[in-house]
CSV table of C-alpha atoms in Angstrom, one decimal:
chain,number,residue,atom,x,y,z
U,1467,UNK,CA,-10.8,3.8,27.2
U,1468,UNK,CA,-8.9,3.6,24.0
U,1469,UNK,CA,-6.2,1.1,22.9
U,1470,UNK,CA,-3.9,0.7,19.9
U,1471,UNK,CA,-4.9,-1.8,17.2
U,1472,UNK,CA,-2.9,-2.6,14.1
U,1473,UNK,CA,-4.9,-2.9,10.9
U,1474,UNK,CA,-4.3,-3.9,7.3
U,1475,UNK,CA,-7.5,-2.8,5.4
U,1476,UNK,CA,-6.8,-3.6,1.8
U,1477,UNK,CA,-6.5,-7.2,0.7
U,1478,UNK,CA,-8.0,-9.5,-2.0
U,1479,UNK,CA,-9.7,-12.9,-2.1
U,1480,UNK,CA,-9.1,-15.8,-4.4
U,1481,UNK,CA,-11.9,-14.4,-6.6
U,1482,UNK,CA,-9.7,-11.5,-7.9
U,1483,UNK,CA,-7.6,-12.1,-11.0
U,1484,UNK,CA,-3.9,-12.8,-10.1
U,1485,UNK,CA,-4.6,-13.7,-6.5
U,1486,UNK,CA,-3.5,-16.9,-4.7
U,1487,UNK,CA,-6.1,-19.6,-4.3
U,1488,UNK,CA,-4.9,-19.8,-0.7
U,1489,UNK,CA,-6.5,-16.5,0.2
U,1490,UNK,CA,-9.2,-17.6,2.5
U,1491,UNK,CA,-10.3,-16.2,5.9
U,1492,UNK,CA,-8.5,-18.9,7.9
U,1493,UNK,CA,-5.3,-18.4,6.0
U,1494,UNK,CA,-5.5,-14.6,6.2
U,1495,UNK,CA,-6.1,-14.8,9.9
U,1496,UNK,CA,-3.1,-17.1,10.4
U,1497,UNK,CA,-0.9,-14.7,8.4
U,1498,UNK,CA,-2.2,-11.7,10.5
U,1499,UNK,CA,-1.2,-13.5,13.7
U,1500,UNK,CA,2.4,-14.1,12.3
U,1501,UNK,CA,2.6,-10.4,11.5
U,1502,UNK,CA,1.2,-9.2,14.8
U,1503,UNK,CA,-1.9,-7.6,13.3
U,1504,UNK,CA,-5.3,-7.2,15.0
U,1505,UNK,CA,-7.7,-6.1,12.2
U,1506,UNK,CA,-7.9,-7.1,8.5
U,1507,UNK,CA,-10.1,-5.9,5.6
U,1508,UNK,CA,-11.9,-8.8,4.0
U,1509,UNK,CA,-11.4,-7.5,0.5
U,1510,UNK,CA,-13.8,-8.4,-2.4
U,1511,UNK,CA,-17.0,-8.3,-0.3
U,1512,UNK,CA,-19.2,-7.7,-3.3
U,1513,UNK,CA,-18.2,-11.0,-5.0
U,1514,UNK,CA,-21.1,-13.6,-4.4
U,1515,UNK,CA,-18.9,-16.6,-3.7
U,1516,UNK,CA,-16.5,-14.7,-1.4
U,1517,UNK,CA,-19.5,-13.0,0.3
U,1518,UNK,CA,-20.9,-16.5,1.1
U,1519,UNK,CA,-17.4,-17.5,2.4
U,1520,UNK,CA,-17.4,-14.4,4.7
U,1521,UNK,CA,-20.9,-15.2,6.0
U,1522,UNK,CA,-19.8,-18.8,6.7
U,1523,UNK,CA,-16.5,-18.0,8.5
U,1524,UNK,CA,-17.0,-14.6,10.3
U,1525,UNK,CA,-18.8,-14.1,13.6
U,1526,UNK,CA,-20.6,-10.8,13.9
U,1527,UNK,CA,-19.6,-9.2,17.2
U,1528,UNK,CA,-19.9,-5.7,18.6
U,1529,UNK,CA,-20.1,-3.9,15.3
U,1530,UNK,CA,-17.3,-5.9,13.7
U,1531,UNK,CA,-16.6,-9.5,12.5
U,1532,UNK,CA,-14.3,-12.0,14.1
U,1533,UNK,CA,-12.4,-15.2,13.1
U,1534,UNK,CA,-10.8,-16.7,16.2
U,1535,UNK,CA,-8.9,-13.7,17.6
U,1536,UNK,CA,-8.5,-11.6,14.4
U,1537,UNK,CA,-11.1,-8.9,13.6
U,1538,UNK,CA,-12.3,-8.2,10.1
U,1539,UNK,CA,-13.9,-5.1,8.4
U,1540,UNK,CA,-15.9,-5.6,5.2
U,1541,UNK,CA,-14.0,-4.1,2.3
U,1542,UNK,CA,-13.8,-4.1,-1.4
U,1543,UNK,CA,-12.0,-2.3,-4.2
U,1544,UNK,CA,-13.9,-0.9,-7.2
U,1545,UNK,CA,-12.6,0.4,-10.5
U,1546,UNK,CA,-14.5,3.3,-12.0
U,1547,UNK,CA,-15.1,4.2,-15.6
U,1548,UNK,CA,-11.7,6.1,-15.7
U,1549,UNK,CA,-9.9,3.0,-14.4
U,1550,UNK,CA,-9.3,4.7,-11.1
U,1551,UNK,CA,-9.3,2.2,-8.1
U,1552,UNK,CA,-11.2,3.1,-4.9
U,1553,UNK,CA,-11.0,1.3,-1.5
U,1554,UNK,CA,-14.5,0.9,0.0
U,1555,UNK,CA,-15.2,0.1,3.7
U,1556,UNK,CA,-18.7,-1.1,4.7
U,1557,UNK,CA,-20.4,-1.5,8.0
U,1558,UNK,CA,-22.3,-4.8,7.6
U,1559,UNK,CA,-23.7,-7.4,5.2
U,1560,UNK,CA,-26.8,-5.3,4.5
U,1561,UNK,CA,-24.7,-2.4,3.3
U,1562,UNK,CA,-22.8,-4.8,1.0
U,1563,UNK,CA,-26.1,-6.1,-0.4
U,1564,UNK,CA,-27.4,-2.6,-1.0
U,1565,UNK,CA,-24.1,-1.5,-2.7
U,1566,UNK,CA,-24.3,-4.6,-5.0
U,1567,UNK,CA,-27.8,-3.6,-5.9
U,1568,UNK,CA,-26.8,0.0,-6.8
U,1569,UNK,CA,-23.6,-1.0,-8.7
U,1570,UNK,CA,-24.9,-4.0,-10.6
U,1571,UNK,CA,-26.7,-2.1,-13.4
U,1572,UNK,CA,-23.4,-0.3,-14.2
U,1573,UNK,CA,-21.0,-3.2,-13.7
U,1574,UNK,CA,-20.3,-6.0,-16.2
U,1575,UNK,CA,-18.6,-8.3,-13.6
U,1576,UNK,CA,-19.7,-7.5,-10.1
U,1577,UNK,CA,-21.2,-11.0,-9.8
U,1578,UNK,CA,-18.7,-12.9,-11.9
U,1579,UNK,CA,-16.5,-15.6,-10.5
U,1580,UNK,CA,-13.4,-13.3,-11.0
U,1581,UNK,CA,-15.3,-10.1,-10.0
U,1582,UNK,CA,-13.6,-9.6,-6.7
U,1583,UNK,CA,-12.3,-6.3,-7.9
U,1584,UNK,CA,-15.4,-5.2,-10.0
U,1585,UNK,CA,-15.4,-2.5,-12.6
U,1586,UNK,CA,-18.3,0.0,-12.6
U,1587,UNK,CA,-19.2,2.2,-15.5
U,1588,UNK,CA,-19.6,5.1,-13.2
U,1589,UNK,CA,-17.5,8.2,-12.5
U,1590,UNK,CA,-16.0,8.5,-9.1
U,1591,UNK,CA,-18.5,11.2,-8.0
U,1592,UNK,CA,-21.5,8.9,-8.6
U,1593,UNK,CA,-19.7,5.8,-7.1
U,1594,UNK,CA,-18.7,7.8,-4.0
U,1595,UNK,CA,-22.3,8.9,-3.6
U,1596,UNK,CA,-23.6,5.3,-3.7
U,1597,UNK,CA,-21.1,4.2,-1.1
U,1598,UNK,CA,-22.1,7.1,1.1
U,1599,UNK,CA,-25.8,6.2,0.7
U,1600,UNK,CA,-25.2,2.7,2.1
U,1601,UNK,CA,-23.3,4.1,5.1
U,1602,UNK,CA,-19.8,3.2,3.7
U,1603,UNK,CA,-16.5,5.0,3.3
U,1604,UNK,CA,-14.5,5.4,0.1
U,1605,UNK,CA,-11.1,6.8,-0.7
U,1606,UNK,CA,-8.4,6.5,-3.4
U,1607,UNK,CA,-6.5,3.2,-3.5
U,1608,UNK,CA,-2.7,3.2,-4.1
U,1609,UNK,CA,-3.1,6.8,-5.0
U,1610,UNK,CA,0.1,7.5,-6.9
U,1611,UNK,CA,0.9,4.3,-8.8
U,1612,UNK,CA,1.4,4.7,-12.5
U,1613,UNK,CA,-1.5,2.4,-13.3
U,1614,UNK,CA,-5.2,2.7,-12.2
U,1615,UNK,CA,-4.8,5.3,-9.6
U,1616,UNK,CA,-6.3,8.7,-9.0
U,1617,UNK,CA,-3.0,10.6,-9.5
U,1618,UNK,CA,-1.4,8.6,-12.3
U,1619,UNK,CA,0.2,10.6,-15.1
U,1620,UNK,CA,-2.4,12.1,-17.4
U,1621,UNK,CA,-5.2,11.6,-14.8
U,1622,UNK,CA,-6.4,13.9,-12.0
U,1623,UNK,CA,-4.2,16.5,-10.2
U,1624,UNK,CA,-6.8,17.1,-7.4
U,1625,UNK,CA,-9.4,15.2,-5.4
U,1626,UNK,CA,-12.0,17.6,-6.8
U,1627,UNK,CA,-11.2,16.6,-10.4
U,1628,UNK,CA,-11.9,13.0,-9.5
U,1629,UNK,CA,-14.7,13.1,-6.9
U,1630,UNK,CA,-16.5,16.3,-7.8
U,1631,UNK,CA,-19.2,17.3,-5.2
U,1632,UNK,CA,-18.2,14.2,-3.2
U,1633,UNK,CA,-14.6,15.4,-2.6
U,1634,UNK,CA,-15.5,16.9,0.8
U,1635,UNK,CA,-16.8,13.5,2.0
U,1636,UNK,CA,-13.5,11.8,1.3
U,1637,UNK,CA,-11.8,11.1,4.6
U,1638,UNK,CA,-8.8,8.9,3.7
U,1639,UNK,CA,-6.3,8.1,1.0
U,1640,UNK,CA,-4.3,4.9,0.7
U,1641,UNK,CA,-0.7,5.8,0.0
U,1642,UNK,CA,0.4,2.6,-1.7
U,1643,UNK,CA,3.7,0.7,-1.5
U,1644,UNK,CA,5.8,3.3,-3.4
U,1645,UNK,CA,4.7,6.4,-1.3
U,1646,UNK,CA,4.9,7.6,2.2
U,1647,UNK,CA,3.6,10.7,4.1
U,1648,UNK,CA,6.5,12.8,3.1
U,1649,UNK,CA,5.8,12.2,-0.6
U,1650,UNK,CA,2.1,12.7,-0.3
U,1651,UNK,CA,2.4,15.9,1.8
U,1652,UNK,CA,4.0,17.6,-1.1
U,1653,UNK,CA,0.3,18.1,-2.2
U,1654,UNK,CA,-1.4,20.7,0.0
U,1655,UNK,CA,-4.9,19.5,-0.8
U,1656,UNK,CA,-4.2,16.1,0.8
U,1657,UNK,CA,-3.0,17.5,4.1
U,1658,UNK,CA,-6.5,17.4,5.6
U,1659,UNK,CA,-6.9,13.6,4.8
U,1660,UNK,CA,-6.0,10.6,6.9
U,1661,UNK,CA,-3.3,8.6,5.1
U,1662,UNK,CA,-3.7,4.8,5.4
U,1663,UNK,CA,-1.1,2.2,4.8
U,1664,UNK,CA,-2.2,-1.3,3.7
U,1665,UNK,CA,-0.7,-4.2,1.9
U,1666,UNK,CA,-3.0,-4.8,-1.1
U,1667,UNK,CA,-2.1,-8.4,-0.5
U,1668,UNK,CA,-2.7,-11.0,-3.2
U,1669,UNK,CA,-1.3,-13.9,-1.1
U,1670,UNK,CA,-1.3,-14.9,2.5
U,1671,UNK,CA,2.5,-15.1,2.4
U,1672,UNK,CA,4.3,-13.3,5.3
U,1673,UNK,CA,6.0,-10.9,2.8
U,1674,UNK,CA,2.6,-9.8,1.5
U,1675,UNK,CA,-0.1,-9.5,4.3
U,1676,UNK,CA,0.8,-6.7,6.7
U,1677,UNK,CA,3.8,-5.4,4.6
U,1678,UNK,CA,2.0,-2.0,5.3
U,1679,UNK,CA,-0.4,-1.3,8.1
U,1680,UNK,CA,-2.0,1.4,10.2
U,1681,UNK,CA,-2.0,1.7,14.0
U,1682,UNK,CA,-5.3,3.1,15.3
U,1683,UNK,CA,-6.2,4.4,18.7
U,1684,UNK,CA,-9.8,3.2,19.2
U,1685,UNK,CA,-12.0,1.8,22.0
U,1686,UNK,CA,-12.5,-1.5,20.3
U,1687,UNK,CA,-12.5,-3.1,16.7
U,1688,UNK,CA,-15.7,-2.0,15.0
U,1689,UNK,CA,-16.7,-0.2,11.9
U,1690,UNK,CA,-18.0,2.8,13.9
U,1691,UNK,CA,-14.7,3.2,15.8
U,1692,UNK,CA,-12.8,2.8,12.5
U,1693,UNK,CA,-14.9,5.6,10.9
U,1694,UNK,CA,-14.3,7.8,13.9
U,1695,UNK,CA,-10.5,7.2,13.7
U,1696,UNK,CA,-10.3,7.8,9.9
U,1697,UNK,CA,-12.2,11.1,10.5
U,1698,UNK,CA,-10.1,11.8,13.6
U,1699,UNK,CA,-13.1,12.5,15.9
U,1700,UNK,CA,-13.8,11.9,19.6
U,1701,UNK,CA,-10.2,11.1,20.4
U,1702,UNK,CA,-10.1,8.2,17.9
U,1703,UNK,CA,-7.2,8.6,15.4
U,1704,UNK,CA,-4.4,6.9,13.6
U,1705,UNK,CA,-1.2,7.0,15.7
U,1706,UNK,CA,1.3,5.5,13.3
U,1707,UNK,CA,1.7,4.4,9.7
U,1708,UNK,CA,4.0,1.4,9.1
U,1709,UNK,CA,5.2,0.6,5.6
U,1710,UNK,CA,7.9,0.1,3.1
U,1711,UNK,CA,10.5,2.8,2.5
U,1712,UNK,CA,9.1,4.1,-0.9
U,1713,UNK,CA,12.3,3.1,-2.5
U,1714,UNK,CA,11.4,-0.6,-1.9
U,1715,UNK,CA,8.2,-0.1,-3.9
U,1716,UNK,CA,8.0,-1.3,-7.5
U,1717,UNK,CA,6.8,2.0,-8.9
U,1718,UNK,CA,9.0,4.5,-7.0
U,1719,UNK,CA,11.3,5.6,-9.9
U,1720,UNK,CA,10.2,6.9,-13.3
U,1721,UNK,CA,10.6,4.2,-16.0
U,1722,UNK,CA,10.4,3.2,-19.6
U,1723,UNK,CA,7.0,1.4,-20.1
U,1724,UNK,CA,8.5,-0.8,-22.9
U,1725,UNK,CA,11.9,-2.1,-21.6
U,1726,UNK,CA,11.1,-1.3,-17.9
U,1727,UNK,CA,14.5,0.4,-17.3
U,1728,UNK,CA,14.2,2.9,-14.4
U,1729,UNK,CA,15.4,6.5,-14.5
U,1730,UNK,CA,18.1,7.3,-12.0
U,1731,UNK,CA,19.2,10.9,-11.6
U,1732,UNK,CA,22.9,11.2,-11.0
U,1733,UNK,CA,24.8,14.1,-9.4
U,1734,UNK,CA,28.2,15.2,-10.7
U,1735,UNK,CA,27.6,13.7,-14.1
U,1736,UNK,CA,27.6,15.4,-17.5
U,1737,UNK,CA,26.3,12.6,-19.8
U,1738,UNK,CA,23.5,10.1,-19.9
U,1739,UNK,CA,24.1,6.3,-20.0
U,1740,UNK,CA,22.3,3.1,-19.4
U,1741,UNK,CA,22.7,-0.5,-18.4
U,1742,UNK,CA,20.4,-3.5,-18.3
U,1743,UNK,CA,18.4,-2.1,-15.3
U,1744,UNK,CA,18.6,1.7,-15.4
U,1745,UNK,CA,18.9,4.9,-17.4
U,1746,UNK,CA,21.3,7.3,-15.8
U,1747,UNK,CA,20.6,11.0,-16.4
U,1748,UNK,CA,22.7,13.9,-15.0
U,1749,UNK,CA,20.9,16.1,-12.4
U,1750,UNK,CA,22.9,18.5,-10.3
U,1751,UNK,CA,20.3,20.7,-8.5
U,1752,UNK,CA,16.6,20.6,-7.3
U,1753,UNK,CA,15.7,23.0,-10.0
U,1754,UNK,CA,17.2,20.7,-12.7
U,1755,UNK,CA,15.3,17.8,-11.1
U,1756,UNK,CA,12.0,19.7,-11.3
U,1757,UNK,CA,12.6,20.6,-15.0
U,1758,UNK,CA,13.3,16.9,-15.8
U,1759,UNK,CA,10.1,15.9,-14.1
U,1760,UNK,CA,8.1,18.6,-16.0
U,1761,UNK,CA,9.6,17.3,-19.2
U,1762,UNK,CA,8.7,13.7,-18.4
U,1763,UNK,CA,5.1,14.9,-17.7
U,1764,UNK,CA,5.0,16.5,-21.1
U,1765,UNK,CA,6.3,13.2,-22.7
U,1766,UNK,CA,9.5,15.0,-23.8
U,1767,UNK,CA,12.0,12.6,-22.1
U,1768,UNK,CA,12.5,9.4,-24.1
U,1769,UNK,CA,14.2,6.1,-23.4
U,1770,UNK,CA,17.7,6.0,-25.1
U,1771,UNK,CA,17.2,2.2,-25.8
U,1772,UNK,CA,13.8,2.1,-27.6
U,1773,UNK,CA,12.7,5.8,-27.9
U,1774,UNK,CA,9.5,5.4,-25.8
U,1775,UNK,CA,8.5,8.3,-23.6
U,1776,UNK,CA,9.5,7.8,-20.0
U,1777,UNK,CA,6.6,7.4,-17.6
U,1778,UNK,CA,6.5,9.2,-14.2
U,1779,UNK,CA,7.0,7.0,-11.1
U,1780,UNK,CA,5.4,7.7,-7.8
U,1781,UNK,CA,8.2,10.1,-6.5
U,1782,UNK,CA,8.2,12.2,-9.6
U,1783,UNK,CA,4.5,12.3,-10.0
U,1784,UNK,CA,4.0,13.6,-6.5
U,1785,UNK,CA,6.6,16.3,-7.3
U,1786,UNK,CA,4.9,17.1,-10.6
U,1787,UNK,CA,1.5,17.9,-9.1
U,1788,UNK,CA,2.7,19.1,-5.6
U,1789,UNK,CA,4.9,21.8,-4.1
U,1790,UNK,CA,8.6,21.7,-3.8
U,1791,UNK,CA,8.5,21.4,0.0
U,1792,UNK,CA,6.6,18.6,1.9
U,1793,UNK,CA,4.7,20.0,4.9
U,1794,UNK,CA,3.0,17.5,7.1
U,1795,UNK,CA,0.1,18.8,9.3
U,1796,UNK,CA,0.1,18.5,13.1
U,1797,UNK,CA,-2.4,15.6,13.0
U,1798,UNK,CA,-0.2,13.5,10.8
U,1799,UNK,CA,1.3,10.5,12.7
U,1800,UNK,CA,4.9,9.3,12.3
U,1801,UNK,CA,5.5,7.0,9.3
U,1802,UNK,CA,7.7,4.1,10.3
U,1803,UNK,CA,9.7,2.6,7.4
U,1804,UNK,CA,9.6,-1.2,8.0
U,1805,UNK,CA,10.3,-3.9,5.5
U,1806,UNK,CA,8.7,-7.4,5.6
U,1807,UNK,CA,10.9,-9.7,7.8
U,1808,UNK,CA,11.0,-12.2,5.0
U,1809,UNK,CA,12.4,-9.6,2.6
U,1810,UNK,CA,15.0,-8.5,5.1
U,1811,UNK,CA,16.1,-12.1,5.7
U,1812,UNK,CA,16.4,-12.7,2.0
U,1813,UNK,CA,18.4,-9.5,1.3
U,1814,UNK,CA,20.6,-10.1,4.3
U,1815,UNK,CA,21.5,-13.6,3.0
U,1816,UNK,CA,21.9,-12.3,-0.6
U,1817,UNK,CA,19.1,-14.7,-1.9
U,1818,UNK,CA,16.8,-13.3,-4.5
U,1819,UNK,CA,13.9,-15.7,-4.0
U,1820,UNK,CA,11.6,-15.2,-1.0
U,1821,UNK,CA,10.4,-18.7,-1.3
U,1822,UNK,CA,13.9,-20.2,-0.9
U,1823,UNK,CA,14.0,-23.0,1.7
U,1824,UNK,CA,16.9,-21.4,3.5
U,1825,UNK,CA,15.1,-18.0,3.7
U,1826,UNK,CA,11.8,-19.6,4.9
U,1827,UNK,CA,13.6,-21.8,7.4
U,1828,UNK,CA,15.4,-18.9,9.0
U,1829,UNK,CA,12.2,-16.9,9.0
U,1830,UNK,CA,10.4,-19.7,10.9
U,1831,UNK,CA,13.3,-20.0,13.4
U,1832,UNK,CA,13.1,-16.3,14.2
U,1833,UNK,CA,9.4,-16.3,14.6
U,1834,UNK,CA,9.4,-19.5,16.8
U,1835,UNK,CA,12.1,-17.9,19.0
U,1836,UNK,CA,10.9,-14.2,19.2
U,1837,UNK,CA,7.2,-14.1,18.3
U,1838,UNK,CA,5.5,-11.9,15.6
U,1839,UNK,CA,7.2,-9.9,12.9
U,1840,UNK,CA,6.6,-6.5,14.4
U,1841,UNK,CA,8.2,-7.6,17.6
U,1842,UNK,CA,11.3,-8.9,15.8
U,1843,UNK,CA,11.8,-5.9,13.5
U,1844,UNK,CA,11.1,-3.2,16.1
U,1845,UNK,CA,12.0,-4.5,19.5
U,1846,UNK,CA,14.0,-7.8,19.8
U,1847,UNK,CA,17.6,-7.4,21.0
U,1848,UNK,CA,20.0,-7.8,18.0
U,1849,UNK,CA,22.4,-9.7,20.2
U,1850,UNK,CA,19.7,-12.4,20.6
U,1851,UNK,CA,19.0,-12.5,16.9
U,1852,UNK,CA,22.7,-12.8,16.2
U,1853,UNK,CA,22.6,-16.2,18.0
U,1854,UNK,CA,20.4,-17.4,15.1
U,1855,UNK,CA,22.1,-15.5,12.2
U,1856,UNK,CA,24.7,-12.7,12.4
U,1857,UNK,CA,23.8,-11.2,9.0
U,1858,UNK,CA,20.1,-10.9,9.8
U,1859,UNK,CA,21.0,-9.3,13.1
U,1860,UNK,CA,23.3,-6.8,11.4
U,1861,UNK,CA,20.6,-6.0,8.9
U,1862,UNK,CA,18.0,-5.4,11.5
U,1863,UNK,CA,20.4,-3.3,13.6
U,1864,UNK,CA,21.3,-1.1,10.6
U,1865,UNK,CA,17.6,-0.8,9.5
U,1866,UNK,CA,16.7,0.5,13.0
U,1867,UNK,CA,19.5,3.0,13.0
U,1868,UNK,CA,18.7,4.1,9.4
U,1869,UNK,CA,22.2,3.0,8.5
U,1870,UNK,CA,21.1,1.2,5.3
U,1871,UNK,CA,21.2,1.8,1.6
U,1872,UNK,CA,18.4,1.0,-0.9
U,1873,UNK,CA,18.5,-0.2,-4.5
U,1874,UNK,CA,15.4,1.8,-5.5
U,1875,UNK,CA,12.5,0.0,-7.3
U,1876,UNK,CA,10.5,1.1,-10.4
U,1877,UNK,CA,9.0,-0.1,-13.6
U,1878,UNK,CA,7.4,-3.1,-11.7
U,1879,UNK,CA,10.6,-4.2,-10.0
U,1880,UNK,CA,10.7,-4.0,-6.2
U,1881,UNK,CA,13.7,-2.3,-4.5
U,1882,UNK,CA,16.0,-4.1,-2.1
U,1883,UNK,CA,17.9,-3.5,1.1
U,1884,UNK,CA,21.7,-3.2,1.0
U,1885,UNK,CA,23.6,-3.4,4.3
U,1886,UNK,CA,26.7,-1.2,4.6
U,1887,UNK,CA,28.9,-4.3,4.6
U,1888,UNK,CA,27.5,-5.3,1.3
U,1889,UNK,CA,28.5,-2.3,-0.7
């Protein structure tokens, strides 16, 4: 008999550059409980010190690994010779050991202290073949981001270009924080794949772990059940994606790579202008938008501030390589746009810093009263939340009713929620 389990499969350890030293299995498990998750990816499983940490902290059980009541799948992220990042899922420690042995002759850092996200001087086809040989699964990580992704500007336009003869063995694609199923389903080739949503967390903070996750219908947490679900076989399947509205992601809009101003297309305008954050360009029809995107792809649109060519963001890159209309296949589950509770609290209070004492205190009060984040964001009665803070209650109510505005992100800057009373 199958049940639903919520999984965040892409995280990193303290042995990846730019990751918090607090990223340990106990801290990751604690964050998962706060969020309401059941399954986490370990991240960085090929790094020797982290691998030892995993062996010392995880209990093998029924084809999976457990720490207290949180389940773990062995995962890593590998960068290929074209700087494309791939998410790798592995069944057991033997598979990890075999993959290290295969990759090591081609990797300058797979066993380094900071080699949690190793680089392999291999093309994606050879890397995917190695993963398949050890019984693992591989797919594109954060597939549309402007940096180190399969579909970034100037890189591949199809799975076949990237994975060659292994393209038919790719079962999943990770959307990334600035994309959702509607954006990705502009590309017909991707409609046969399972889309996964995961956090790529670099910190155990509640606004990082589980900010995106996948709901799976499986019998129990195990690598075998997960592989069945990602392949949509024997009744196992994803039943929902949960993640940021793409406009909250930091690479949604196209942007200037030098000054990081984002490109905003404006209707009913006849002239371009800019301010400290954005470049505003007139665009009064879908055809005109398509032409602008094509010109950006050709590096023919430049920043009015410093003259640098504008770089395609996630939205525009998906449009550039896909069809005008997004068509989702019948197997595609619903994508629920859901922000981290900590972000929602901060935006409701008008406080920029997520580490503010006021924000953290209110977040803790909500969790102590109502339970995990998913319960609070999706189910708790707003009238009860109002007893703790009216602005947060209003923001949650507006978010659930899709009566909310977004200041779109781009150029490395996250977007933000704007309640209707804040305009």
